[in-house]
Coordinates of N, CA and C in Angstrom, one line a residue:
X13 N -93.6 33.4 13.4 CA -92.5 32.7 12.7 C -91.4 33.7 11.7
X14 N -92.1 34.2 11.2 CA -91.6 35.5 10.3 C -90.9 36.3 10.8
X15 N -91.5 37.1 12.1 CA -90.9 37.9 12.8 C -89.4 37.5 13.6
X16 N -89.6 36.2 13.5 CA -88.5 35.5 14.5 C -87.3 35.4 13.1
X17 N -87.6 34.9 11.9 CA -86.9 34.5 10.9 C -86.1 36.6 10.5
X18 N -87.1 37.3 10.5 CA -86.5 38.7 10.1 C -85.4 39.0 11.1
X19 N -85.7 38.6 12.6 CA -84.9 39.2 13.5 C -83.8 38.5 13.5
X20 N -83.1 37.0 13.3 CA -82.2 36.5 12.9 C -81.6 37.0 11.5
X21 N -82.1 37.3 10.3 CA -81.8 38.0 9.5 C -80.8 39.1 9.7
X22 N -81.7 40.0 10.3 CA -81.1 41.3 10.7 C -79.9 41.1 11.7
X23 N -79.9 40.1 12.5 CA -78.5 40.0 13.4 C -77.7 39.8 12.4
X24 N -77.8 38.6 11.6 CA -76.7 38.3 10.5 C -76.1 39.3 9.9
X25 N -77.1 40.2 9.3 CA -76.2 41.6 8.6 C -75.8 42.5 9.6
X26 N -76.3 42.5 10.8 CA -75.5 43.6 11.6 C -73.9 42.7 12.0
X27 N -73.8 41.6 12.2 CA -72.4 41.0 13.0 C -71.8 40.8 11.6
X28 N -72.4 40.7 9.9 CA -71.6 40.4 9.1 C -70.5 41.5 8.7
X29 N -69.2 41.0 8.6 CA -67.9 41.7 8.8 C -68.3 42.9 7.0
X30 N -67.2 44.0 7.2 CA -67.4 44.6 6.2 C -66.5 44.4 5.3
X31 N -66.8 44.3 3.8 CA -66.4 44.2 2.5 C -64.7 43.5 2.7
X32 N -64.3 43.0 2.3 CA -62.7 42.6 2.3 C -61.9 43.8 1.9
X33 N -62.5 44.4 0.8 CA -61.6 45.5 -0.1 C -61.6 46.7 1.0
X34 N -62.6 46.9 1.8 CA -62.9 48.2 2.3 C -61.9 48.2 3.6
X35 N -61.8 46.8 4.3 CA -60.8 46.6 5.5 C -59.2 46.5 4.8
X36 N -59.3 46.1 3.5 CA -57.8 46.2 3.1 C -57.3 47.7 3.2
X37 N -58.2 48.6 2.4 CA -58.6 49.9 2.2 C -58.1 50.8 3.2
X38 N -58.9 50.5 4.5 CA -58.3 51.2 5.5 C -57.0 51.2 6.4
X39 N -56.8 49.8 6.1 CA -55.2 49.3 6.6 C -54.2 50.0 6.0
X40 N -54.6 50.0 4.5 CA -53.5 51.0 4.0 C -53.8 52.6 3.7
X41 N -54.6 53.1 4.5 CA -54.6 54.5 4.6 C -54.1 54.6 5.7
X42 N -54.2 54.1 7.0 CA -53.6 54.1 8.3 C -52.0 53.9 7.8
X43 N -51.5 53.1 7.0 CA -50.3 52.8 6.6 C -49.5 54.1 6.1
X44 N -50.1 54.8 5.1 CA -49.7 56.0 4.2 C -50.1 56.9 5.0
X45 N -51.0 57.9 5.0 CA -51.1 59.0 5.6 C -50.4 59.1 6.9
X46 N -49.7 60.5 7.2 CA -48.9 61.0 8.4 C -49.5 60.7 10.0
X47 N -49.3 59.9 10.9 CA -49.8 59.5 12.1 C -49.8 60.9 13.0
X48 N -51.4 61.9 12.9 CA -51.4 62.6 13.7 C -50.0 63.7 13.8
X49 N -49.8 64.1 12.6 CA -48.6 65.4 12.7 C -48.8 66.5 13.4
X50 N -47.7 66.8 14.1 CA -48.0 67.8 15.1 C -48.5 69.4 14.3
X51 N -49.3 69.9 14.9 CA -50.1 71.1 14.3 C -49.2 72.4 14.0
X52 N -48.7 73.1 13.4 CA -48.5 74.3 13.5 C -49.6 75.4 13.1
X53 N -49.7 76.3 14.2 CA -50.6 77.4 13.7 C -50.2 78.0 12.7
X54 N -48.8 78.7 12.7 CA -48.2 79.7 11.9 C -48.3 78.9 10.4
X55 N -48.6 78.2 10.3 CA -49.0 77.9 8.9 C -50.4 78.2 8.7
X56 N -51.1 78.2 9.5 CA -52.4 79.1 8.8 C -52.6 80.1 8.7
X57 N -51.3 80.8 9.0 CA -51.3 82.4 8.8 C -50.7 82.4 7.2
X58 N -50.5 81.6 6.6 CA -49.5 81.5 5.7 C -49.7 82.5 4.3
X59 N -48.8 83.1 3.7 CA -49.4 83.8 2.4 C -49.8 83.2 1.4
X60 N -49.6 81.7 1.4 CA -49.9 80.7 0.3 C -51.5 80.6 0.5
X61 N -51.9 80.3 1.5 CA -53.6 80.1 2.0 C -54.1 81.3 1.4
X62 N -55.2 80.8 1.0 CA -56.2 81.9 0.1 C -57.3 81.8 1.3
X63 N -58.1 83.1 1.4 CA -59.4 83.1 2.4 C -60.2 82.0 2.2
X64 N -60.7 80.9 3.3 CA -61.3 79.8 3.8 C -60.8 78.7 3.2
X65 N -59.4 78.9 3.0 CA -58.6 77.6 2.6 C -58.2 77.0 4.3
X66 N -57.9 76.0 4.8 CA -57.1 74.9 6.1 C -56.6 73.8 5.4
X67 N -55.8 73.7 6.3 CA -55.0 72.3 6.0 C -55.7 71.3 6.8
X68 N -56.0 70.2 6.0 CA -56.3 68.5 6.3 C -55.6 67.6 7.0
X69 N -54.8 68.1 8.1 CA -54.2 67.3 8.6 C -54.2 65.6 8.6
X70 N -55.7 65.7 8.5 CA -56.1 63.7 8.3 C -55.6 63.4 7.4
X71 N -55.1 64.1 6.2 CA -54.4 63.8 4.7 C -53.0 64.4 4.4
X72 N -52.4 63.8 5.2 CA -51.0 64.5 4.8 C -50.0 63.1 4.8
X73 N -48.9 63.4 3.9 CA -48.1 62.2 3.5 C -46.7 62.8 3.5
X74 N -45.7 62.0 3.7 CA -44.5 62.4 3.2 C -44.0 62.1 2.0
X75 N -43.4 63.2 1.0 CA -43.1 62.8 -0.2 C -41.6 62.4 -0.1
X76 N -41.8 61.3 -1.3 CA -40.3 60.7 -1.8 C -40.2 61.1 -3.2
X77 N -38.8 60.2 -3.4 CA -38.2 60.4 -4.7 C -37.6 59.1 -5.2
X78 N -37.1 58.7 -6.1 CA -36.7 57.7 -6.6 C -35.5 57.9 -7.5
X79 N -34.6 57.3 -7.6 CA -32.9 57.4 -8.1 C -33.2 56.9 -9.6
X80 N -34.6 56.4 -10.2 CA -34.6 56.2 -11.6 C -35.2 57.3 -12.0
X81 N -34.4 57.4 -13.4 CA -35.0 58.6 -14.0 C -35.0 58.0 -15.8
X82 N -36.4 57.7 -16.0 CA -36.5 57.0 -16.8 C -37.0 57.8 -18.2
X83 N -36.2 59.1 -18.0 CA -36.3 59.5 -19.4 C -35.2 59.8 -20.4
X84 N -33.8 58.9 -19.7 CA -32.8 58.4 -20.1 C -32.4 57.2 -20.3
X85 N -32.0 56.3 -21.4 CA -31.3 55.4 -21.7 C -30.6 54.4 -20.7
X86 N -29.9 55.1 -20.2 CA -29.0 54.6 -19.0 C -29.9 54.6 -17.8
X87 N -31.0 55.2 -17.7 CA -32.0 55.1 -16.4 C -32.9 54.1 -16.8
X88 N -33.7 53.7 -17.9 CA -34.3 52.9 -18.6 C -33.5 51.4 -17.7
X89 N -32.6 51.5 -18.5 CA -31.5 50.3 -18.4 C -31.7 49.9 -17.0
X90 N -31.2 51.1 -16.0 CA -31.2 50.5 -14.7 C -32.5 49.8 -14.0
X91 N -33.3 50.6 -14.3 CA -34.4 50.3 -14.0 C -35.1 48.7 -14.2
X92 N -34.8 48.4 -15.5 CA -35.2 47.2 -16.3 C -33.9 46.2 -15.3
X93 N -32.7 45.9 -15.1 CA -31.7 45.6 -14.5 C -32.3 45.5 -13.2
X94 N -32.3 46.2 -12.4 CA -32.1 46.5 -10.9 C -33.8 45.5 -11.0
X95 N -34.9 46.0 -11.5 CA -36.2 45.0 -11.3 C -35.9 43.4 -11.7
X96 N -35.6 43.5 -13.1 CA -35.3 42.1 -13.6 C -34.7 41.6 -12.7
X97 N -33.7 41.4 -12.1 CA -33.1 41.0 -10.9 C -33.4 40.8 -9.5
X98 N -34.7 41.5 -9.2 CA -35.3 40.9 -8.0 C -35.3 42.1 -7.0
X99 N -34.8 43.3 -7.4 CA -34.5 44.5 -6.8 C -36.0 44.9 -6.6
X100 N -35.8 46.2 -5.6 CA -37.3 46.4 -5.3 C -36.9 48.3 -5.2
X101 N -38.6 48.3 -6.0 CA -38.5 50.3 -5.9 C -38.6 51.0 -4.8
X102 N -39.0 50.4 -3.5 CA -38.9 50.8 -2.5 C -37.5 50.7 -1.8
X103 N -36.3 50.4 -2.4 CA -35.1 50.5 -1.8 C -34.3 51.6 -2.3
X104 N -35.2 52.2 -3.5 CA -34.6 53.3 -4.1 C -34.8 54.7 -3.7
X105 N -36.1 54.5 -3.0 CA -36.9 55.7 -2.6 C -35.6 56.4 -1.4
X106 N -36.0 57.7 -1.5 CA -35.2 58.8 -0.3 C -36.3 59.8 0.3
X107 N -36.6 60.2 1.2 CA -37.3 61.1 1.7 C -36.9 62.5 1.0
X108 N -38.1 63.5 0.8 CA -37.4 64.7 0.1 C -37.7 65.6 1.3
X109 N -38.0 65.4 2.2 CA -37.8 66.7 3.1 C -39.1 67.4 3.1
X110 N -39.8 66.9 2.3 CA -41.5 67.5 2.1 C -42.5 66.6 2.7
X111 N -43.7 67.7 3.3 CA -45.0 66.9 3.4 C -46.0 67.7 2.4
X112 N -47.0 66.3 2.1 CA -47.8 66.6 1.2 C -49.1 67.0 1.8
X113 N -50.0 68.0 2.0 CA -51.0 67.9 2.9 C -52.4 68.5 2.4
X114 N -53.3 68.1 2.3 CA -54.6 68.1 1.6 C -55.3 69.6 1.8
X115 N -55.6 70.7 1.2 CA -56.0 71.7 1.3 C -57.3 71.8 1.2
X116 N -58.1 72.2 2.1 CA -60.0 72.2 1.9 C -60.2 73.8 2.0
X117 N -61.2 73.7 1.0 CA -61.6 75.0 1.0 C -63.0 75.3 1.2
X118 N -63.6 76.3 1.8 CA -64.6 76.5 2.4 C -65.9 76.3 1.4
X119 N -65.5 76.7 0.1 CA -66.6 76.3 -0.9 C -66.7 75.1 -1.3
X120 N -66.0 73.8 -0.9 CA -65.9 72.5 -1.1 C -64.7 72.0 -1.9
X121 N -64.1 72.9 -2.6 CA -63.2 72.3 -3.7 C -61.8 72.4 -2.1
X122 N -60.4 71.8 -3.4 CA -59.3 70.9 -2.4 C -58.1 71.6 -3.1
X123 N -57.0 71.2 -2.7 CA -55.5 71.5 -3.0 C -54.9 70.8 -2.4
X124 N -53.4 71.4 -2.8 CA -52.2 70.2 -2.2 C -50.9 71.5 -1.9
X125 N -51.0 71.5 -0.1 CA -50.0 72.3 0.1 C -48.5 71.5 0.4
X126 N -47.5 72.2 -0.2 CA -46.1 71.4 0.0 C -45.3 72.2 1.2
X127 N -45.1 71.4 2.2 CA -44.4 71.8 3.7 C -43.5 71.0 3.5
X128 N -42.5 72.3 4.1 CA -41.2 71.9 5.0 C -41.0 71.5 6.2
X129 N -41.0 70.3 6.9 CA -41.6 70.2 8.2 C -40.4 70.3 9.1
X130 N -38.9 70.7 8.6 CA -38.0 71.4 9.4 C -38.2 73.2 9.6
X131 N -38.5 73.9 8.7 CA -38.7 75.0 8.8 C -40.1 75.3 9.1
X132 N -41.4 74.3 9.2 CA -42.3 74.6 9.5 C -43.0 75.7 8.7
X133 N -43.1 75.5 7.3 CA -43.4 76.4 6.2 C -44.2 75.9 5.0
X134 N -44.9 76.7 4.5 CA -45.4 76.0 3.3 C -44.8 76.8 2.3
X135 N -44.3 75.8 1.1 CA -43.3 76.2 0.3 C -44.0 76.0 -1.2
X136 N -45.1 75.7 -1.0 CA -46.0 75.5 -2.3 C -47.4 75.4 -2.0
X137 N -48.2 75.8 -3.1 CA -49.6 75.4 -3.1 C -50.2 75.3 -4.2
X138 N -50.9 74.1 -4.4 CA -51.5 73.6 -5.7 C -53.2 74.1 -5.5
X139 N -53.6 75.3 -5.7 CA -55.0 75.4 -5.3 C -55.7 74.7 -6.7
X140 N -57.1 74.0 -6.1 CA -57.7 73.2 -7.1 C -57.5 72.0 -7.7
X141 N -56.2 71.7 -7.4 CA -55.8 70.3 -7.7 C -56.5 69.0 -7.2
X142 N -57.4 69.2 -6.4 CA -58.3 68.3 -5.5 C -57.1 67.1 -5.1
X143 N -55.8 67.1 -4.8 CA -55.0 66.4 -4.0 C -54.7 65.5 -5.1
X144 N -54.5 65.3 -6.4 CA -54.4 64.3 -7.4 C -53.1 63.9 -7.5
X145 N -51.9 65.0 -6.9 CA -50.7 64.1 -6.9 C -50.2 63.2 -5.7
X146 N -51.3 63.2 -4.7 CA -50.9 62.2 -3.8 C -52.5 61.6 -3.2
X147 N -53.4 62.0 -3.1 CA -54.5 61.6 -2.6 C -54.8 59.6 -3.0
X148 N -55.2 59.2 -1.5 CA -55.3 57.6 -1.8 C -56.8 57.5 -1.9
X149 N -57.0 57.5 -3.0 CA -58.3 57.1 -3.8 C -58.6 55.8 -3.6
X150 N -60.3 55.5 -3.2 CA -60.7 54.1 -3.3 C -61.2 53.8 -4.6
X151 N -60.3 53.1 -5.2 CA -60.8 52.8 -6.4 C -61.0 51.3 -6.4
X152 N -61.9 50.6 -7.0 CA -62.2 49.3 -7.2 C -61.0 48.7 -8.0
X153 N -60.5 49.4 -9.0 CA -59.2 48.6 -9.7 C -58.3 48.6 -9.0
X154 N -57.9 49.4 -8.5 CA -56.7 49.4 -7.5 C -56.6 48.2 -6.3
X155 N -57.7 48.3 -5.8 CA -58.1 47.4 -4.6 C -57.8 46.0 -5.1
X156 N -58.6 45.5 -6.4 CA -58.7 43.9 -6.6 C -57.3 44.2 -7.6
X157 N -56.6 44.9 -8.0 CA -54.9 44.4 -8.2 C -54.1 44.2 -7.0
X158 N -54.4 44.9 -6.0 CA -53.5 44.8 -4.6 C -54.0 43.0 -4.2
X159 N -55.6 42.7 -4.0 CA -55.8 41.8 -3.9 C -55.3 40.4 -4.9
X160 N -55.4 40.6 -5.8 CA -55.0 39.0 -6.9 C -53.4 39.4 -7.1
X161 N -52.5 40.3 -6.3 CA -51.3 40.5 -6.4 C -50.8 39.5 -4.8
X162 N -51.8 39.8 -3.9 CA -51.8 39.0 -2.8 C -50.6 39.8 -2.0
X163 N -50.8 41.0 -1.9 CA -50.2 42.0 -1.0 C -51.2 42.0 0.2
X164 N -49.8 41.5 1.4 CA -50.2 41.7 3.0 C -50.7 43.0 3.2
X165 N -51.7 43.2 4.0 CA -51.9 44.7 4.4 C -51.4 44.8 5.3
X166 N -51.5 44.2 6.7 CA -51.1 44.2 7.5 C -49.4 44.9 7.7
X167 N -48.9 44.4 6.6 CA -47.6 44.5 6.5 C -46.8 45.6 5.6
X168 N -47.7 46.1 4.9 CA -47.7 47.2 3.6 C -46.8 48.0 4.1
X169 N -46.1 49.0 3.6 CA -45.7 50.6 3.5 C -46.4 51.0 2.1
X170 N -46.8 52.3 2.6 CA -47.5 53.0 1.1 C -46.9 54.2 1.3
X171 N -46.2 54.6 -0.3 CA -45.4 56.1 -0.3 C -46.1 56.4 -1.5
X172 N -45.7 57.8 -1.3 CA -46.1 58.7 -2.6 C -44.3 59.0 -3.3
X173 N -44.5 59.0 -4.6 CA -43.2 59.4 -4.9 C -43.1 60.2 -6.5
X174 N -42.3 60.6 -7.1 CA -42.1 60.4 -8.3 C -41.2 59.9 -8.8
X175 N -41.6 58.9 -10.1 CA -41.0 58.3 -10.9 C -40.2 59.0 -12.2
X176 N -39.5 59.3 -12.0 CA -38.9 60.7 -13.0 C -39.2 60.1 -14.6
X177 N -39.9 60.9 -15.3 CA -40.2 60.4 -16.6 C -41.4 59.6 -17.3
X178 N -41.5 59.0 -16.2 CA -42.5 58.3 -16.3 C -44.2 58.9 -15.5
X179 N -44.1 59.0 -14.3 CA -45.6 59.4 -13.5 C -45.3 59.9 -12.1
X180 N -46.4 60.6 -11.5 CA -46.1 60.3 -10.0 C -47.0 59.2 -9.7
X181 N -46.4 58.5 -8.3 CA -47.0 57.5 -8.5 C -47.4 57.0 -6.6
X182 N -48.1 56.0 -6.3 CA -48.2 55.5 -5.2 C -47.3 54.4 -4.9
X183 N -46.7 53.7 -4.2 CA -46.2 52.4 -4.3 C -46.9 51.6 -3.3
X184 N -47.2 50.5 -3.4 CA -47.7 49.6 -2.2 C -46.8 48.4 -2.3
X185 N -46.0 48.1 -1.1 CA -45.1 46.7 -0.9 C -45.1 46.5 0.5
X186 N -45.1 45.3 0.5 CA -44.9 44.4 1.8 C -43.7 43.6 2.3
X187 N -43.0 44.2 1.2 CA -41.3 43.6 1.1 C -41.2 42.2 0.6
X188 N -41.9 41.8 0.0 CA -42.3 40.9 -1.3 C -42.8 41.3 -2.5
X189 N -44.1 41.8 -2.4 CA -45.0 42.0 -3.3 C -45.0 43.6 -3.2
X190 N -44.6 44.0 -4.3 CA -44.7 45.5 -4.8 C -45.6 45.8 -6.0
X191 N -46.0 47.0 -5.9 CA -47.3 47.3 -7.3 C -47.2 48.8 -6.9
X192 N -47.1 49.4 -8.1 CA -47.1 50.8 -8.4 C -48.8 51.4 -8.7
X193 N -49.3 52.6 -8.2 CA -50.5 53.0 -8.9 C -50.0 54.1 -9.2
X194 N -50.4 54.6 -10.5 CA -50.1 55.9 -11.2 C -51.5 57.1 -10.8
X195 N -50.9 58.1 -10.3 CA -51.9 59.2 -10.1 C -52.0 60.4 -10.7
X196 N -50.6 60.6 -11.5 CA -50.7 62.2 -12.1 C -49.7 62.2 -13.4
X197 N -49.9 63.0 -14.4 CA -49.1 62.8 -15.3 C -48.4 61.7 -15.6
X198 N -49.2 60.6 -15.6 CA -48.9 59.5 -16.7 C -49.0 59.4 -18.0
X199 N -48.2 58.4 -18.8 CA -48.7 58.4 -20.3 C -49.8 57.7 -20.5
X200 N -50.4 57.5 -21.7 CA -51.6 57.2 -22.0 C -51.8 55.9 -22.4
X201 N -50.7 55.0 -22.3 CA -50.8 53.5 -22.0 C -50.6 52.9 -20.6
X202 N -51.0 53.7 -19.4 CA -50.8 53.4 -18.3 C -52.6 53.9 -17.7
X203 N -53.0 53.4 -16.8 CA -54.3 54.1 -16.3 C -54.2 54.1 -14.9
X204 N -54.8 54.9 -14.2 CA -55.0 55.2 -12.9 C -55.8 54.6 -12.2
X205 N -56.6 53.5 -12.7 CA -57.3 52.9 -12.2 C -57.0 51.7 -11.5
X206 N -55.6 51.2 -11.7 CA -55.3 49.9 -11.3 C -53.6 50.2 -11.1
X207 N -53.4 49.1 -10.5 CA -51.7 48.8 -9.6 C -50.8 48.0 -10.4
X208 N -49.8 48.7 -10.7 CA -49.4 47.2 -11.7 C -48.2 46.6 -11.0
X209 N -47.8 45.6 -11.3 CA -47.0 44.6 -10.7 C -45.6 44.8 -11.3
X210 N -44.4 44.6 -10.5 CA -42.9 44.8 -10.9 C -42.9 44.0 -12.5
X211 N -43.9 42.6 -12.6 CA -43.7 42.0 -14.2 C -43.9 43.1 -15.0
X212 N -45.6 43.4 -14.8 CA -46.2 44.4 -15.5 C -45.3 46.0 -15.9
X213 N -44.8 46.3 -15.0 CA -44.2 47.5 -14.9 C -43.0 47.6 -16.1
X214 N -42.2 46.4 -15.9 CA -41.3 45.6 -16.7 C -41.3 45.9 -18.3
X215 N -42.8 45.2 -18.1 CA -43.3 44.7 -19.6 C -43.5 46.1 -20.1
X216 N -44.0 47.5 -19.6 CA -44.4 48.5 -20.3 C -43.0 49.1 -20.5
X217 N -42.3 49.4 -19.5 CA -41.1 50.1 -19.9 C -40.1 49.2 -20.9
X218 N -40.3 48.4 -21.0 CA -39.5 47.5 -22.1 C -40.5 47.9 -23.7
X219 N -41.5 48.1 -23.2 CA -42.2 48.3 -24.8 C -42.2 49.7 -25.2
X220 N -42.4 50.5 -23.9 CA -42.0 52.0 -24.5 C -40.9 52.7 -24.1
X221 N -39.8 51.9 -24.1 CA -38.5 52.7 -24.1 C -38.3 53.8 -25.1
X222 N -38.3 53.7 -25.9 CA -38.4 54.6 -27.4 C -39.2 55.9 -27.0
X223 N -40.5 55.8 -26.5 CA -41.2 57.0 -25.9 C -40.7 57.7 -24.9
X224 N -40.2 56.9 -24.0 CA -39.7 57.5 -22.8 C -38.4 58.5 -22.8
X225 N -37.6 57.9 -23.9 CA -36.2 58.7 -23.8 C -36.0 59.3 -25.0
X226 N -37.6 59.8 -25.9 CA -37.2 60.3 -27.0 C -36.8 61.7 -26.9
X227 N -36.9 62.4 -25.5 CA -36.1 63.7 -25.5 C -34.9 63.7 -25.3
X228 N -33.9 62.6 -24.9 CA -32.9 63.1 -24.0 C -31.9 63.1 -25.0
X229 N -31.4 64.4 -24.9 CA -29.8 64.8 -25.6 C -30.5 66.0 -26.3
X230 N -31.7 66.3 -26.6 CA -32.4 67.3 -26.9 C -31.6 68.8 -27.2
X231 N -31.6 68.9 -25.8 CA -30.8 70.2 -25.2 C -29.3 70.3 -25.4
X232 N -28.4 69.2 -25.5 CA -27.0 69.0 -25.7 C -26.5 69.7 -26.3
X233 N -25.3 69.8 -26.5 CA -24.5 70.7 -27.7 C -24.9 72.0 -28.3
X234 N -25.8 72.9 -27.5 CA -26.2 74.0 -28.2 C -25.4 74.9 -28.4
X235 N -25.8 76.1 -29.3 CA -24.8 76.8 -29.8 C -24.6 78.0 -29.0
X236 N -23.5 78.3 -28.4 CA -23.1 79.2 -27.2 C -23.7 80.5 -27.5
X237 N -23.7 80.7 -28.8 CA -24.1 82.4 -28.7 C -25.8 82.5 -28.6
X238 N -26.2 82.0 -29.6 CA -27.9 82.1 -29.6 C -28.5 80.6 -29.5
X239 N -28.2 79.7 -28.9 CA -29.1 78.3 -28.9 C -30.0 78.5 -29.1
X240 N -30.8 77.5 -30.1 CA -32.1 77.0 -30.3 C -32.4 76.0 -29.6
X241 N -33.5 75.7 -28.5 CA -33.5 74.3 -27.6 C -34.0 73.1 -28.7
X242 N -34.6 73.5 -29.9 CA -35.3 72.5 -30.4 C -34.2 71.7 -31.3
X243 N -33.9 72.6 -32.3 CA -32.7 72.0 -33.4 C -30.8 72.2 -33.1
X244 N -30.8 73.5 -31.9 CA -29.5 73.6 -31.9 C -28.7 74.3 -32.6
X245 N -29.9 75.2 -33.6 CA -28.9 76.2 -34.5 C -28.4 77.4 -33.8
X246 N -27.6 78.3 -34.6 CA -27.0 79.4 -34.0 C -28.1 80.2 -34.1
X247 N -27.5 81.7 -34.3 CA -28.3 83.0 -33.9 C -28.4 83.2 -35.5
X248 N -27.8 82.5 -36.8 CA -28.5 83.0 -38.1 C -29.2 81.8 -38.6
X249 N -29.4 80.7 -37.5 CA -30.1 79.6 -38.3 C -29.1 78.5 -38.4
X250 N -27.7 78.8 -38.8 CA -26.9 77.9 -39.3 C -26.7 76.6 -38.3
X251 N -26.3 75.4 -38.6 CA -26.2 74.3 -38.0 C -25.3 74.4 -36.8
X252 N -25.6 73.9 -36.0 CA -24.6 74.2 -34.9 C -23.2 72.8 -35.5
X253 N -22.1 73.4 -34.9 CA -21.0 72.5 -35.5 C -20.8 71.2 -34.7
X254 N -21.3 71.3 -33.4 CA -21.1 70.3 -32.6 C -21.9 68.9 -33.3
X255 N -23.3 69.2 -33.4 CA -24.5 68.1 -33.8 C -24.5 68.4 -35.4
X256 N -23.8 69.2 -36.2 CA -24.7 69.0 -37.5 C -25.7 69.4 -38.2
X257 N -26.7 69.9 -37.1 CA -28.1 70.4 -37.2 C -28.6 71.5 -37.4

């Protein structure tokens, strides 16, 4: 009897589906990473690559930019107005004509290669950054945020982009629901262990708009002879006539 029960339990465990979060993450990875991009052998001989480094084409993404610039008052206002009136971040994204490809080192560390797909050349490489700007990391907090927001993985698009003034981000969108995961260079009031809904982003930007725009205009109206980029003073330390500083 015990053997029969054990056999039944084993069959149930074998047939049990993977956790929902794992299924979702697999679908999102398929939506995010480039689908078997053409391999360019000449890239392996690039001067950018160090001995023992190789491009990992299973982890390659297209890079995007957003028209938002949250380091300016005008940019913050545009962001708040557009999203507050039902606009989508996805609608502001444009391709950079650049790919980001993970670089595997024989010693076990990793980096990020920036590739121009039109010229088939590496145009930049961050050694040892472990792909922090773009890798889709299996964070339980991010997965839970996506589940809570009701994102539809089978309809989702996932894109890496720079939200100027705020962070390097990954955007998840199914056309209705949008969430943003900060992945690098984000401020202390944000976390890379979650993904933010539109309403959460609106609240964050509204609350911290003074911090986001604090350096706007610092380097304007500089003294033409010998400008000081901090105070705008001239060669003898006299105040800039235009700014009075």
